[in-house]
């Protein structure tokens, strides 16, 4: 994702897509509910630790999430 001012990803934004890996910009601070729901090909989400989410589905993907510094 290009870093031009993205601050949030909406709910279900990438749901049911074929993405394999995504690097989220440092400007991102919020990920919506089930933004990556049923992304069966997803193997890696790279993001900064300032990202907030209360989405249990995303939190369950712990092994796929890599935090950048």
Tab-separated table of C-alpha atoms in Angstrom:
chain	number	residue	atom	x	y	z
A	1	UNK	CA	0.000	0.000	0.000
A	2	UNK	CA	1.319	3.432	-0.897
A	3	UNK	CA	2.003	5.534	2.185
A	4	UNK	CA	0.254	8.706	0.990
A	5	UNK	CA	-1.721	9.491	4.132
A	6	UNK	CA	-3.489	6.188	4.699
A	7	UNK	CA	-4.634	6.149	8.318
A	8	UNK	CA	-7.137	3.299	8.271
A	9	UNK	CA	-8.278	0.210	6.393
A	10	UNK	CA	-12.032	-0.317	6.344
A	11	UNK	CA	-13.891	-3.352	7.540
A	12	UNK	CA	-13.768	-6.240	5.037
A	13	UNK	CA	-11.443	-4.173	2.800
A	14	UNK	CA	-9.412	-7.168	1.604
A	15	UNK	CA	-11.894	-9.917	2.553
A	16	UNK	CA	-12.042	-12.832	0.115
A	17	UNK	CA	-9.145	-11.546	-1.985
A	18	UNK	CA	-6.137	-13.498	-3.265
A	19	UNK	CA	-3.425	-11.309	-1.722
A	20	UNK	CA	-0.414	-13.218	-0.439
A	21	UNK	CA	1.520	-10.534	1.415
A	22	UNK	CA	0.898	-6.940	2.406
A	23	UNK	CA	3.115	-4.254	3.912
A	24	UNK	CA	1.071	-1.661	5.742
A	25	UNK	CA	2.454	1.893	5.932
A	26	UNK	CA	3.602	3.542	9.149
A	27	UNK	CA	0.843	6.152	8.743
A	28	UNK	CA	-1.790	3.420	9.252
A	29	UNK	CA	-3.289	3.484	12.728
A	30	UNK	CA	-6.511	1.486	12.467
A	31	UNK	CA	-7.543	-1.785	10.821
A	32	UNK	CA	-11.283	-2.405	10.495
A	33	UNK	CA	-13.210	-5.521	11.451
A	34	UNK	CA	-12.306	-8.613	9.427
A	35	UNK	CA	-10.269	-6.589	6.932
A	36	UNK	CA	-8.428	-9.796	5.937
A	37	UNK	CA	-11.282	-12.267	6.467
A	38	UNK	CA	-11.033	-15.417	4.322
A	39	UNK	CA	-7.800	-14.348	2.641
A	40	UNK	CA	-6.792	-17.958	2.204
A	41	UNK	CA	-3.567	-17.171	0.313
A	42	UNK	CA	-2.301	-14.656	2.867
A	43	UNK	CA	1.079	-15.651	4.324
A	44	UNK	CA	2.417	-12.369	5.742
A	45	UNK	CA	1.130	-9.043	7.079
A	46	UNK	CA	3.891	-6.541	7.828
A	47	UNK	CA	2.877	-3.566	9.931
A	48	UNK	CA	4.104	-1.104	12.510
A	49	UNK	CA	3.252	-1.509	16.179
A	50	UNK	CA	1.156	1.687	16.221
A	51	UNK	CA	-1.683	-0.124	14.406
A	52	UNK	CA	-4.780	-0.574	16.554
A	53	UNK	CA	-7.348	-3.288	16.104
A	54	UNK	CA	-9.959	-4.942	18.250
A	55	UNK	CA	-10.647	-7.464	15.524
A	56	UNK	CA	-10.352	-10.940	17.000
A	57	UNK	CA	-9.928	-12.432	13.527
A	58	UNK	CA	-6.857	-10.305	12.812
A	59	UNK	CA	-5.457	-11.023	16.254
A	60	UNK	CA	-5.891	-14.742	15.556
A	61	UNK	CA	-3.525	-14.378	12.579
A	62	UNK	CA	-0.648	-13.775	14.989
A	63	UNK	CA	1.791	-16.077	13.197
A	64	UNK	CA	1.250	-14.147	9.951
A	65	UNK	CA	1.876	-10.712	11.453
A	66	UNK	CA	5.386	-9.255	11.457
A	67	UNK	CA	5.877	-5.972	13.303
A	68	UNK	CA	8.309	-3.488	11.807
A	69	UNK	CA	10.268	-0.963	13.842
